[in-house]
mmCIF file of C-alpha atoms in Angstrom:
data_model
loop_
_atom_site.group_PDB
_atom_site.id
_atom_site.type_symbol
_atom_site.label_atom_id
_atom_site.label_comp_id
_atom_site.label_asym_id
_atom_site.label_seq_id
_atom_site.Cartn_x
_atom_site.Cartn_y
_atom_site.Cartn_z
ATOM 1 C CA MET H 1 12.822 -17.225 20.320
ATOM 2 C CA VAL H 2 9.903 -19.730 21.634
ATOM 3 C CA ASN H 3 6.625 -18.070 22.275
ATOM 4 C CA ASP H 4 4.553 -18.998 25.408
ATOM 5 C CA PHE H 5 1.187 -17.600 23.977
ATOM 6 C CA GLY H 6 -1.813 -20.132 24.211
ATOM 7 C CA GLU H 7 -4.177 -21.264 21.521
ATOM 8 C CA SER H 8 -6.569 -18.833 22.514
ATOM 9 C CA MET H 9 -4.625 -15.651 22.176
ATOM 10 C CA LEU H 10 -5.194 -13.544 18.970
ATOM 11 C CA PHE H 11 -3.236 -11.193 16.800
ATOM 12 C CA LEU H 12 -3.935 -7.913 15.519
ATOM 13 C CA ALA H 13 -2.597 -6.237 12.219
ATOM 14 C CA ILE H 14 -3.161 -2.518 11.409
ATOM 15 C CA ASP H 15 -2.315 -1.314 7.776
ATOM 16 C CA GLY H 16 -2.680 1.932 6.976
ATOM 17 C CA GLY H 17 -2.329 4.274 3.730
ATOM 18 C CA GLY H 18 -3.316 7.420 2.180
ATOM 19 C CA THR H 19 -7.006 6.296 1.434
ATOM 20 C CA LYS H 20 -7.776 3.503 3.728
ATOM 21 C CA THR H 21 -6.912 1.836 6.919
ATOM 22 C CA GLU H 22 -7.469 -1.667 7.615
ATOM 23 C CA ALA H 23 -7.600 -3.799 11.080
ATOM 24 C CA VAL H 24 -7.616 -7.514 10.939
ATOM 25 C CA VAL H 25 -7.850 -9.999 13.960
ATOM 26 C CA ALA H 26 -6.629 -13.508 13.463
ATOM 27 C CA ASP H 27 -5.818 -16.563 15.686
ATOM 28 C CA ARG H 28 -2.687 -18.243 16.096
ATOM 29 C CA GLY H 29 -3.251 -20.557 13.170
ATOM 30 C CA GLY H 30 -3.629 -17.637 10.541
ATOM 31 C CA ARG H 31 -7.246 -17.713 10.354
ATOM 32 C CA CYS H 32 -9.086 -14.196 10.216
ATOM 33 C CA LEU H 33 -11.746 -13.804 12.806
ATOM 34 C CA GLY H 34 -12.584 -9.997 12.313
ATOM 35 C CA ARG H 35 -11.891 -7.414 9.555
ATOM 36 C CA ALA H 36 -12.593 -3.749 9.269
ATOM 37 C CA VAL H 37 -11.680 -0.971 6.818
ATOM 38 C CA PHE H 38 -12.139 2.746 7.321
ATOM 39 C CA GLY H 39 -10.430 6.070 5.890
ATOM 40 C CA GLY H 40 -6.881 7.054 5.340
ATOM 41 C CA SER H 41 -4.184 7.219 8.234
ATOM 42 C CA ASN H 42 -1.338 8.299 6.364
ATOM 43 C CA PRO H 43 -0.494 11.984 7.907
ATOM 44 C CA ASN H 44 1.218 13.045 4.825
ATOM 45 C CA PHE H 45 -2.273 12.843 3.187
ATOM 46 C CA VAL H 46 -4.922 13.341 5.933
ATOM 47 C CA SER H 47 -4.627 15.158 9.425
ATOM 48 C CA PHE H 48 -3.458 13.321 12.274
ATOM 49 C CA GLU H 49 -6.821 13.780 13.966
ATOM 50 C CA ALA H 50 -8.331 12.040 10.945
ATOM 51 C CA ALA H 51 -5.795 9.197 10.937
ATOM 52 C CA ALA H 52 -6.275 8.541 14.569
ATOM 53 C CA HIS H 53 -10.110 8.252 14.116
ATOM 54 C CA ALA H 54 -9.597 5.829 11.229
ATOM 55 C CA VAL H 55 -7.236 3.894 13.213
ATOM 56 C CA ALA H 56 -9.345 3.644 16.258
ATOM 57 C CA ALA H 57 -12.410 2.948 14.340
ATOM 58 C CA ALA H 58 -10.844 0.123 12.536
ATOM 59 C CA VAL H 59 -9.189 -1.454 15.445
ATOM 60 C CA ARG H 60 -12.584 -1.422 17.657
ATOM 61 C CA SER H 61 -14.666 -2.614 14.487
ATOM 62 C CA ALA H 62 -12.331 -5.412 13.952
ATOM 63 C CA LEU H 63 -12.344 -6.669 17.612
ATOM 64 C CA GLU H 64 -15.976 -6.331 17.808
ATOM 65 C CA ALA H 65 -16.391 -8.645 14.617
ATOM 66 C CA ALA H 66 -14.025 -11.091 16.156
ATOM 67 C CA SER H 67 -15.861 -10.924 19.520
ATOM 68 C CA ALA H 68 -12.571 -10.085 21.038
ATOM 69 C CA SER H 69 -11.601 -8.021 23.788
ATOM 70 C CA PRO H 70 -8.035 -6.048 23.419
ATOM 71 C CA GLY H 71 -6.573 -8.073 26.390
ATOM 72 C CA ARG H 72 -6.728 -11.216 24.046
ATOM 73 C CA ILE H 73 -4.325 -9.775 21.726
ATOM 74 C CA ALA H 74 -0.835 -11.393 22.246
ATOM 75 C CA LYS H 75 0.867 -8.894 19.723
ATOM 76 C CA ALA H 76 -0.249 -6.283 17.472
ATOM 77 C CA ALA H 77 1.631 -4.947 14.457
ATOM 78 C CA CYS H 78 0.995 -1.513 13.183
ATOM 79 C CA CYS H 79 2.346 -0.376 9.697
ATOM 80 C CA ILE H 80 1.355 3.125 8.902
ATOM 81 C CA PRO H 81 3.621 5.136 6.787
ATOM 82 C CA GLY H 82 4.353 8.905 7.887
ATOM 83 C CA MET H 83 3.585 8.055 11.391
ATOM 84 C CA LYS H 84 7.271 8.425 12.825
ATOM 85 C CA LYS H 85 6.578 11.911 14.017
ATOM 86 C CA HIS H 86 3.496 11.054 15.777
ATOM 87 C CA ARG H 87 4.770 7.523 17.153
ATOM 88 C CA GLU H 88 4.020 9.078 20.808
ATOM 89 C CA GLU H 89 0.382 10.185 20.038
ATOM 90 C CA LEU H 90 0.029 6.765 18.210
ATOM 91 C CA SER H 91 1.165 4.884 21.178
ATOM 92 C CA ARG H 92 -1.099 6.577 23.592
ATOM 93 C CA LEU H 93 -3.892 5.677 21.258
ATOM 94 C CA LEU H 94 -3.352 2.105 20.811
ATOM 95 C CA GLU H 95 -1.941 1.170 24.097
ATOM 96 C CA ASP H 96 -3.550 3.574 26.668
ATOM 97 C CA GLU H 97 -6.906 4.241 25.201
ATOM 98 C CA LEU H 98 -7.491 1.096 23.274
ATOM 99 C CA GLY H 99 -5.855 -1.155 25.594
ATOM 100 C CA LEU H 100 -3.320 -3.252 23.544
ATOM 101 C CA ALA H 101 -0.779 -4.798 25.706
ATOM 102 C CA SER H 102 2.059 -5.422 23.078
ATOM 103 C CA VAL H 103 2.537 -3.253 19.835
ATOM 104 C CA LEU H 104 5.093 -3.725 17.273
ATOM 105 C CA TYR H 105 5.513 -0.540 15.248
ATOM 106 C CA ASP H 106 6.930 -1.317 11.985
ATOM 107 C CA SER H 107 7.253 -0.144 8.516
ATOM 108 C CA ASP H 108 4.598 -0.179 6.026
ATOM 109 C CA MET H 109 7.204 -1.410 3.447
ATOM 110 C CA ASP H 110 7.825 -4.288 5.444
ATOM 111 C CA SER H 111 4.013 -5.432 5.690
ATOM 112 C CA THR H 112 3.767 -4.688 1.862
ATOM 113 C CA LEU H 113 6.831 -6.924 1.045
ATOM 114 C CA PHE H 114 5.824 -9.927 2.950
ATOM 115 C CA GLY H 115 2.155 -9.678 2.450
ATOM 116 C CA ALA H 116 2.791 -9.434 -1.324
ATOM 117 C CA LEU H 117 5.243 -12.220 -1.273
ATOM 118 C CA GLY H 118 3.959 -14.707 1.459
ATOM 119 C CA ALA H 119 7.717 -15.430 1.967
ATOM 120 C CA LYS H 120 10.973 -14.139 3.339
ATOM 121 C CA GLU H 121 12.723 -13.121 -0.033
ATOM 122 C CA GLY H 122 11.874 -11.370 -3.208
ATOM 123 C CA ILE H 123 10.591 -7.860 -4.321
ATOM 124 C CA ALA H 124 7.341 -6.066 -3.969
ATOM 125 C CA VAL H 125 6.472 -3.084 -5.674
ATOM 126 C CA LEU H 126 3.585 -1.033 -3.969
ATOM 127 C CA ALA H 127 1.657 1.235 -6.170
ATOM 128 C CA GLY H 128 -1.219 2.927 -3.776
ATOM 129 C CA THR H 129 -1.783 6.376 -2.985
ATOM 130 C CA GLY H 130 1.979 6.468 -2.623
ATOM 131 C CA SER H 131 4.820 4.074 -4.173
ATOM 132 C CA PHE H 132 7.980 2.087 -3.390
ATOM 133 C CA ALA H 133 9.772 -0.891 -4.288
ATOM 134 C CA MET H 134 11.508 -3.143 -1.533
ATOM 135 C CA GLY H 135 13.545 -6.103 -2.044
ATOM 136 C CA VAL H 136 15.243 -8.974 0.354
ATOM 137 C CA ASN H 137 17.793 -11.474 -1.329
ATOM 138 C CA GLU H 138 18.705 -14.837 0.058
ATOM 139 C CA HIS H 139 21.466 -13.167 2.203
ATOM 140 C CA GLY H 140 19.186 -11.094 3.886
ATOM 141 C CA ASP H 141 20.198 -7.826 2.167
ATOM 142 C CA ASN H 142 17.487 -5.416 1.594
ATOM 143 C CA PHE H 143 17.078 -2.295 -0.499
ATOM 144 C CA VAL H 144 14.134 0.204 -0.834
ATOM 145 C CA VAL H 145 13.518 2.555 -3.604
ATOM 146 C CA GLY H 146 10.919 5.424 -3.543
ATOM 147 C CA GLY H 147 8.468 6.067 -0.617
ATOM 148 C CA TRP H 148 9.449 9.679 -0.722
ATOM 149 C CA GLY H 149 5.981 11.206 -0.537
ATOM 150 C CA PRO H 150 3.943 13.424 -2.456
ATOM 151 C CA ILE H 151 6.226 16.415 -2.302
ATOM 152 C CA ILE H 152 9.388 14.723 -3.750
ATOM 153 C CA GLY H 153 7.365 12.159 -5.601
ATOM 154 C CA ASP H 154 6.011 8.680 -5.586
ATOM 155 C CA PRO H 155 6.318 7.633 -9.298
ATOM 156 C CA GLY H 156 3.419 5.485 -10.566
ATOM 157 C CA SER H 157 1.490 6.095 -7.430
ATOM 158 C CA GLY H 158 -2.242 6.970 -7.503
ATOM 159 C CA TYR H 159 -1.387 10.614 -6.186
ATOM 160 C CA ALA H 160 1.168 11.113 -9.131
ATOM 161 C CA VAL H 161 -1.337 9.872 -11.588
ATOM 162 C CA SER H 162 -4.083 12.074 -9.931
ATOM 163 C CA ALA H 163 -1.566 14.965 -10.087
ATOM 164 C CA SER H 164 -0.752 14.168 -13.801
ATOM 165 C CA ALA H 165 -4.658 14.140 -14.558
ATOM 166 C CA LEU H 166 -5.162 17.482 -13.034
ATOM 167 C CA ARG H 167 -1.968 19.001 -14.909
ATOM 168 C CA ALA H 168 -3.404 17.412 -18.189
ATOM 169 C CA ALA H 169 -6.808 19.190 -17.703
ATOM 170 C CA ALA H 170 -4.999 22.345 -17.291
ATOM 171 C CA LEU H 171 -2.831 22.070 -20.149
ATOM 172 C CA ALA H 172 -5.796 21.113 -22.162
ATOM 173 C CA HIS H 173 -7.840 24.252 -20.802
ATOM 174 C CA GLU H 174 -5.008 26.578 -21.886
ATOM 175 C CA GLY H 175 -4.561 25.189 -25.253
ATOM 176 C CA ARG H 176 -1.053 23.575 -24.492
ATOM 177 C CA GLY H 177 -2.191 20.078 -24.494
ATOM 178 C CA PRO H 178 -4.581 17.824 -26.144
ATOM 179 C CA ASN H 179 -8.160 17.685 -25.098
ATOM 180 C CA THR H 180 -8.921 14.811 -22.714
ATOM 181 C CA LEU H 181 -12.432 13.240 -21.279
ATOM 182 C CA ILE H 182 -10.489 13.628 -17.697
ATOM 183 C CA SER H 183 -11.519 17.522 -17.964
ATOM 184 C CA ASP H 184 -15.385 16.733 -17.801
ATOM 185 C CA LYS H 185 -14.827 14.002 -15.211
ATOM 186 C CA LEU H 186 -12.886 16.549 -12.934
ATOM 187 C CA LYS H 187 -15.480 19.094 -13.316
ATOM 188 C CA ARG H 188 -18.288 16.870 -12.282
ATOM 189 C CA HIS H 189 -16.022 15.383 -9.410
ATOM 190 C CA TYR H 190 -15.239 18.751 -7.854
ATOM 191 C CA GLY H 191 -18.691 20.473 -8.697
ATOM 192 C CA VAL H 192 -17.200 23.225 -10.792
ATOM 193 C CA THR H 193 -18.433 24.397 -14.365
ATOM 194 C CA ASP H 194 -14.834 25.633 -15.364
ATOM 195 C CA ILE H 195 -11.393 23.874 -15.192
ATOM 196 C CA ALA H 196 -9.984 27.298 -14.129
ATOM 197 C CA GLN H 197 -12.080 27.000 -10.750
ATOM 198 C CA LEU H 198 -9.857 23.946 -9.747
ATOM 199 C CA LYS H 199 -7.439 26.558 -8.629
ATOM 200 C CA SER H 200 -9.620 27.435 -5.661
ATOM 201 C CA VAL H 201 -10.895 23.782 -4.648
ATOM 202 C CA ILE H 202 -7.964 21.463 -4.944
ATOM 203 C CA SER H 203 -5.766 20.668 -1.985
ATOM 204 C CA ALA H 204 -3.333 17.785 -0.921
ATOM 205 C CA ASP H 205 -6.005 15.922 0.971
ATOM 206 C CA ASN H 206 -8.791 15.799 -1.985
ATOM 207 C CA THR H 207 -6.598 14.734 -4.863
ATOM 208 C CA GLY H 208 -5.312 11.271 -4.051
ATOM 209 C CA SER H 209 -8.345 9.444 -5.096
ATOM 210 C CA LEU H 210 -8.806 10.707 -8.648
ATOM 211 C CA THR H 211 -7.365 7.484 -10.228
ATOM 212 C CA TYR H 212 -10.969 6.154 -10.709
ATOM 213 C CA LEU H 213 -11.673 9.124 -13.117
ATOM 214 C CA VAL H 214 -8.618 8.289 -14.937
ATOM 215 C CA ARG H 215 -9.623 4.776 -15.127
ATOM 216 C CA GLU H 216 -12.898 5.594 -16.676
ATOM 217 C CA ALA H 217 -11.361 7.819 -19.184
ATOM 218 C CA ALA H 218 -8.939 5.110 -20.268
ATOM 219 C CA CYS H 219 -11.770 2.516 -20.558
ATOM 220 C CA GLU H 220 -13.624 5.036 -22.872
ATOM 221 C CA GLY H 221 -10.542 5.296 -25.133
ATOM 222 C CA ASP H 222 -9.272 8.494 -24.011
ATOM 223 C CA GLY H 223 -5.718 8.805 -25.168
ATOM 224 C CA VAL H 224 -4.464 10.970 -22.531
ATOM 225 C CA ALA H 225 -5.670 8.784 -19.852
ATOM 226 C CA LYS H 226 -4.183 5.592 -21.562
ATOM 227 C CA LYS H 227 -0.904 7.421 -21.811
ATOM 228 C CA LEU H 228 -0.997 8.105 -18.044
ATOM 229 C CA VAL H 229 -1.571 4.579 -17.117
ATOM 230 C CA PHE H 230 1.164 3.314 -19.611
ATOM 231 C CA GLU H 231 3.667 5.863 -17.983
ATOM 232 C CA ALA H 232 2.614 4.711 -14.537
ATOM 233 C CA GLY H 233 3.211 1.125 -15.434
ATOM 234 C CA GLU H 234 6.870 2.076 -16.582
ATOM 235 C CA GLN H 235 7.577 4.181 -13.615
ATOM 236 C CA LEU H 236 6.701 1.390 -11.322
ATOM 237 C CA ALA H 237 8.940 -0.900 -13.355
ATOM 238 C CA GLU H 238 11.973 1.314 -13.085
ATOM 239 C CA LEU H 239 11.447 1.189 -9.127
ATOM 240 C CA ALA H 240 11.752 -2.553 -9.427
ATOM 241 C CA GLN H 241 14.587 -2.371 -11.867
ATOM 242 C CA ALA H 242 16.743 -0.282 -9.163
ATOM 243 C CA VAL H 243 16.126 -2.875 -6.376
ATOM 244 C CA ILE H 244 16.819 -6.035 -8.539
ATOM 245 C CA LYS H 245 19.990 -4.531 -9.906
ATOM 246 C CA ARG H 246 21.324 -3.467 -6.425
ATOM 247 C CA LEU H 247 20.449 -6.847 -4.912
ATOM 248 C CA ASP H 248 21.664 -8.782 -7.977
ATOM 249 C CA MET H 249 18.189 -10.592 -8.004
ATOM 250 C CA ASP H 250 17.553 -10.982 -11.803
ATOM 251 C CA ASP H 251 17.163 -14.643 -11.303
ATOM 252 C CA ALA H 252 14.028 -16.932 -11.659
ATOM 253 C CA ARG H 253 14.352 -17.988 -8.085
ATOM 254 C CA TYR H 254 13.276 -14.551 -7.039
ATOM 255 C CA LYS H 255 9.748 -13.401 -7.689
ATOM 256 C CA VAL H 256 8.573 -9.963 -8.136
ATOM 257 C CA VAL H 257 5.063 -8.658 -7.452
ATOM 258 C CA LEU H 258 2.955 -5.597 -8.224
ATOM 259 C CA THR H 259 0.614 -4.942 -5.471
ATOM 260 C CA GLY H 260 -1.829 -1.939 -4.401
ATOM 261 C CA GLY H 261 -4.550 0.011 -5.269
ATOM 262 C CA MET H 262 -3.273 1.019 -8.759
ATOM 263 C CA THR H 263 -3.675 -2.590 -9.859
ATOM 264 C CA VAL H 264 -7.318 -1.871 -10.386
ATOM 265 C CA PHE H 265 -6.171 -0.432 -13.760
ATOM 266 C CA GLY H 266 -5.568 -4.409 -14.654
ATOM 267 C CA ASP H 267 -3.941 -5.443 -17.833
ATOM 268 C CA PRO H 268 -3.094 -1.835 -19.233
ATOM 269 C CA LEU H 269 -0.938 -1.295 -16.209
ATOM 270 C CA LEU H 270 0.416 -4.708 -15.632
ATOM 271 C CA SER H 271 1.458 -5.008 -19.410
ATOM 272 C CA ALA H 272 3.320 -1.756 -19.270
ATOM 273 C CA PHE H 273 5.022 -2.722 -16.011
ATOM 274 C CA THR H 274 5.924 -6.395 -17.488
ATOM 275 C CA ALA H 275 7.237 -5.124 -20.611
ATOM 276 C CA SER H 276 9.272 -2.573 -19.228
ATOM 277 C CA LEU H 277 10.634 -4.830 -16.499
ATOM 278 C CA ARG H 278 11.563 -7.684 -18.698
ATOM 279 C CA ARG H 279 13.731 -5.327 -21.133
ATOM 280 C CA GLU H 280 16.090 -4.861 -18.231
ATOM 281 C CA CYS H 281 15.594 -7.903 -16.044
ATOM 282 C CA PRO H 282 14.806 -10.880 -18.459
ATOM 283 C CA SER H 283 15.110 -13.588 -15.915
ATOM 284 C CA ILE H 284 13.356 -12.739 -12.689
ATOM 285 C CA THR H 285 9.837 -14.261 -12.013
ATOM 286 C CA ILE H 286 6.902 -11.706 -12.316
ATOM 287 C CA GLY H 287 4.021 -13.180 -10.155
ATOM 288 C CA THR H 288 0.866 -12.377 -8.388
ATOM 289 C CA PRO H 289 0.338 -10.970 -4.769
ATOM 290 C CA PHE H 290 0.121 -13.543 -2.034
ATOM 291 C CA GLY H 291 -2.156 -11.421 0.026
ATOM 292 C CA PRO H 292 -2.867 -7.665 1.005
ATOM 293 C CA PRO H 293 -0.183 -5.636 3.226
ATOM 294 C CA SER H 294 -2.574 -6.517 6.114
ATOM 295 C CA ALA H 295 -1.312 -10.126 5.725
ATOM 296 C CA GLY H 296 2.079 -8.988 5.955
ATOM 297 C CA ALA H 297 1.243 -6.965 9.230
ATOM 298 C CA LEU H 298 -0.052 -10.250 10.747
ATOM 299 C CA MET H 299 2.960 -12.051 9.755
ATOM 300 C CA LEU H 300 5.331 -9.301 11.490
ATOM 301 C CA ALA H 301 3.107 -9.923 14.563
ATOM 302 C CA TYR H 302 3.407 -13.717 14.411
ATOM 303 C CA ARG H 303 7.262 -13.193 14.023
ATOM 304 C CA ALA H 304 7.596 -10.786 16.909
ATOM 305 C CA ALA H 305 5.607 -13.253 19.145
ATOM 306 C CA GLY H 306 7.889 -16.291 17.935
ATOM 307 C CA VAL H 307 5.065 -18.010 15.826
ATOM 308 C CA PRO H 308 6.669 -19.538 12.831
ATOM 309 C CA TRP H 309 5.536 -18.767 9.294
ATOM 310 C CA SER H 310 4.579 -22.397 8.631
ATOM 311 C CA ASP H 311 3.004 -23.688 5.305
ATOM 312 C CA ASP H 312 -0.333 -24.219 7.266
ATOM 313 C CA LEU H 313 -0.415 -20.560 8.756
ATOM 314 C CA LEU H 314 0.403 -18.904 5.525
ATOM 315 C CA SER H 315 -2.311 -21.121 3.692
ATOM 316 C CA SER H 316 -4.788 -20.168 6.065
ATOM 317 C CA LEU H 317 -3.892 -16.379 5.871
ATOM 318 C CA LYS H 318 -4.332 -16.617 2.198
ATOM 319 C CA MET H 319 -7.577 -18.467 2.308
ATOM 320 C CA THR H 320 -9.380 -16.076 4.843
ATOM 321 C CA LEU H 321 -7.891 -12.759 3.994
ATOM 322 C CA LEU H 322 -8.791 -12.713 0.096
#
């Protein structure tokens, strides 16, 4: 497909998750012109009303930062998990209320994959509020592991680590587990004086962002917190291993990348991930992310418009989005 969009036309990425929503406006050459971040938009973790507010605010702010009107957007790519059942309402918001003429509704898995790799082949492991691994091999075969959501479980995710932290504090309170610094941090976070009071204050929409407490406790030497980080790294490696084996990708030609908000744990998480992955998949290359999922969403918008992923475009994306 050969596009007929002029050089003055712009492209819009909308990347959503459990804790944040990012909108990016870029030109045809991959140069970021406007960017905005607001609250979560995954309706598995927030209400649709809150999600819609975050999406609208992010899009409007990104357009304002780029000094652009909705009419200049040649193609927008919207990649928000959990939105399938709200597709009609989301379409009304973006196309009718915000005035976007052409919107591609795609998977957050695709945007994460291409954003992490900056290429058409490889494996991306997302460790954000949720978790999944997705790979595409040289034949175009793809496979996804995880992404089940908070009820069935997203191993190694921020939500899973947060739930484990709450569980560890409960066990310590009852004398069924070791004492942990996480307990006092949770009490301060929720404004309670006793761990038992957590029963009345925690809910699905206020537990996904407790990972910073686990990180603090781990940095302070807490054994329970360090164990949670280690286990998360191993669980994320298991997701990658399943994809690698299914697609026969244990080869140095392919790259696997760990990306998402959980990477703030740094070396403890990455070391556990790497060691576990290497035991089962010794040949695959372990790399660093090309860019955020918003870069992948822009790549999807370009592809839908017939704009090729040239080296110059990808280089520009990487320089202006990091």
